[in-house]
Amino acid sequence: MSAMRPIPRPGVLDIEAYVPGKSTAPGVAKVFKLSSNETPLGPSPRAIAAYKACADHLEEYPDGSASELREAIGRAFGLDPERIVCGSGSDDLLHVLAHGYLVDGDQAIYTTHGFLIYPIVTLGAGATPVVAPEKDYTADVDAILAAVTKKTKIVFLANPNNPTGTCLPFDEVKRLHRGLPGNVLLVLDAAYADYVRRNDYEAGIELVATSDNVVMCRTFSKIHGLASLRLGWMFGPAEIVDVVNRIRGPFNITGPAIAAGIAAIEDVEHQERSRDHNTRWLQWLTAEIGKLGLKVTPSVANFLLIHFPQQKGRTAKDADAFLSARGLILRQTTAYRLPNALRMTVGTEEANCLVVKALADFLR
Ligand SMILES: Cc1ncc(COP(=O)(O)O)c(C=O)c1O
């Protein structure tokens, strides 16, 4: 027998596989999952109806180019549908971009507490992830620019960032773009853009429209409540859209996802309700948790990062165990280089109040 076996490409075995937020608390009857930044309001009833209506035609392949969905997104944002590509979640598009633009030995930059998928897709493409330090849990344009070398091919910027909830104002994003060589692809990951209510923020549409090396990724998993269907989209220059279309799966999104996505993006009232709920409870949680003496990083997204002391019995790990025992599941952030924090998704009124009460009991 031969001792030979298939060898994966360099970098693959260095990948720490992505560990999603927990969804169970053993022994607890009622569980509140606040670990994956899902919306507490669920999807638009119109999206659910559109999804169900697909049940009679599951034998048919979906439209591989998702034309009607791209047109609906185009109408919603005033964009040319030809410059939009849909993916099986924005994760899928991040993978495809990495495979399209990175070769062995290249480098891709992300920030210290940046989204975990960036090093995964970078290593998966045989390239090296390079970490640029942050300032106050926020991406630092000067540090990113200082990390650029001749080998840099992509800069991944989650704006707002997960798990910190911080964002860069548009002027800073433009300054970052101005400082990058034209052959470096700037990926603006705007998964949480729908929640941001700051006048100085822009998800990146204008920058994509006026440059050759910027793409913006968006998702249906957050404000639209369709995480289970796996649906994301990207807006980019024609040449980059062409590259993604060449290497993505030919039927990378499903018929039910297309139908539900169209209904979701057209239900503006539902989005507004979700945004209002988030704004109200994000402010409340930040204030109430702050009053307990815990530091909360100011967030513009649908989650918040809560910092815990390192004192025995009071640590993030202790808090996680205490909250889990009450069915309140938050996200541990050690993999994000934040071992002393927990990330909490803004939940229903009931869940939010229970967390504040539980934290008060924990600290007592
Ligand atoms: C910053 C960021 N980008 C992308 C994604 C991926 O979203 P999707 O469900 O569209 O793959 C997430 C999901 O949590 C995220 O936090």
mmCIF file of N, CA, C and O and ligand atoms in Angstrom, residues 89-91 115 118 158 162 189 191-192 219 221-222 230-231, ligand 1:
data_model
loop_
_atom_site.group_PDB
_atom_site.id
_atom_site.type_symbol
_atom_site.label_atom_id
_atom_site.label_comp_id
_atom_site.label_asym_id
_atom_site.label_seq_id
_atom_site.Cartn_x
_atom_site.Cartn_y
_atom_site.Cartn_z
ATOM 1 N N GLY A 89 -24.770 33.867 0.849
ATOM 2 C CA GLY A 89 -24.254 34.629 1.987
ATOM 3 C C GLY A 89 -23.096 35.481 1.504
ATOM 4 O O GLY A 89 -22.502 35.198 0.445
ATOM 5 N N SER A 90 -22.791 36.540 2.251
ATOM 6 C CA SER A 90 -21.636 37.337 1.811
ATOM 7 C C SER A 90 -20.341 36.574 2.059
ATOM 8 O O SER A 90 -19.327 36.819 1.401
ATOM 9 N N ASP A 91 -20.361 35.596 2.964
ATOM 10 C CA ASP A 91 -19.192 34.720 3.157
ATOM 11 C C ASP A 91 -18.726 34.121 1.835
ATOM 12 O O ASP A 91 -17.525 34.056 1.540
ATOM 13 N N PHE A 115 -13.341 40.732 11.275
ATOM 14 C CA PHE A 115 -14.191 39.545 11.111
ATOM 15 C C PHE A 115 -13.326 38.318 10.788
ATOM 16 O O PHE A 115 -12.420 38.371 9.948
ATOM 17 N N TYR A 118 -11.984 36.702 7.269
ATOM 18 C CA TYR A 118 -10.924 37.254 6.399
ATOM 19 C C TYR A 118 -9.643 36.409 6.420
ATOM 20 O O TYR A 118 -9.125 36.066 5.349
ATOM 21 N N ALA A 158 -14.276 45.460 7.560
ATOM 22 C CA ALA A 158 -15.677 45.356 7.959
ATOM 23 C C ALA A 158 -16.069 46.707 8.539
ATOM 24 O O ALA A 158 -15.458 47.183 9.484
ATOM 25 N N ASN A 162 -17.484 43.628 13.016
ATOM 26 C CA ASN A 162 -17.938 42.588 13.929
ATOM 27 C C ASN A 162 -16.689 41.939 14.509
ATOM 28 O O ASN A 162 -15.837 41.520 13.733
ATOM 29 N N ASP A 189 -16.829 45.492 3.659
ATOM 30 C CA ASP A 189 -17.827 44.523 4.098
ATOM 31 C C ASP A 189 -18.845 45.278 4.950
ATOM 32 O O ASP A 189 -18.588 45.605 6.108
ATOM 33 N N ALA A 191 -21.905 44.426 6.094
ATOM 34 C CA ALA A 191 -22.972 43.518 6.535
ATOM 35 C C ALA A 191 -23.959 44.199 7.489
ATOM 36 O O ALA A 191 -25.131 43.860 7.523
ATOM 37 N N TYR A 192 -23.450 45.182 8.260
ATOM 38 C CA TYR A 192 -24.309 45.824 9.266
ATOM 39 C C TYR A 192 -24.687 47.249 8.886
ATOM 40 O O TYR A 192 -25.203 48.003 9.726
ATOM 41 N N THR A 219 -25.409 41.816 3.087
ATOM 42 C CA THR A 219 -26.021 40.532 3.422
ATOM 43 C C THR A 219 -27.523 40.651 3.667
ATOM 44 O O THR A 219 -28.004 41.714 4.067
ATOM 45 N N SER A 221 -28.661 38.450 5.807
ATOM 46 C CA SER A 221 -28.730 37.665 7.049
ATOM 47 C C SER A 221 -29.062 38.495 8.271
ATOM 48 O O SER A 221 -29.400 37.941 9.313
ATOM 49 N N LYS A 222 -28.913 39.810 8.185
ATOM 50 C CA LYS A 222 -29.054 40.617 9.405
ATOM 51 C C LYS A 222 -30.407 41.321 9.406
ATOM 52 O O LYS A 222 -31.385 40.740 9.835
ATOM 53 N N ARG A 230 -29.080 31.858 3.381
ATOM 54 C CA ARG A 230 -27.745 32.158 2.846
ATOM 55 C C ARG A 230 -27.841 33.038 1.599
ATOM 56 O O ARG A 230 -27.910 32.563 0.463
ATOM 57 N N LEU A 231 -27.860 34.326 1.817
ATOM 58 C CA LEU A 231 -27.986 35.251 0.693
ATOM 59 C C LEU A 231 -27.213 36.542 0.968
ATOM 60 O O LEU A 231 -27.412 37.186 1.996
HETATM 61 C C1 LIG B 1 -18.760 41.501 9.184
HETATM 62 C C2 LIG B 1 -19.506 40.359 8.600
HETATM 63 N N1 LIG B 1 -19.383 40.106 7.299
HETATM 64 C C3 LIG B 1 -20.016 39.087 6.715
HETATM 65 C C4 LIG B 1 -20.828 38.235 7.443
HETATM 66 C C5 LIG B 1 -21.412 37.060 6.756
HETATM 67 O O1 LIG B 1 -22.734 37.184 6.530
HETATM 68 P P1 LIG B 1 -23.492 36.117 5.628
HETATM 69 O O2 LIG B 1 -24.503 35.501 6.508
HETATM 70 O O3 LIG B 1 -24.085 36.951 4.526
HETATM 71 O O4 LIG B 1 -22.521 35.135 5.070
HETATM 72 C C6 LIG B 1 -20.986 38.441 8.802
HETATM 73 C C7 LIG B 1 -21.812 37.511 9.591
HETATM 74 O O5 LIG B 1 -21.868 37.501 10.773
HETATM 75 C C8 LIG B 1 -20.304 39.515 9.404
HETATM 76 O O6 LIG B 1 -20.393 39.734 10.710
#
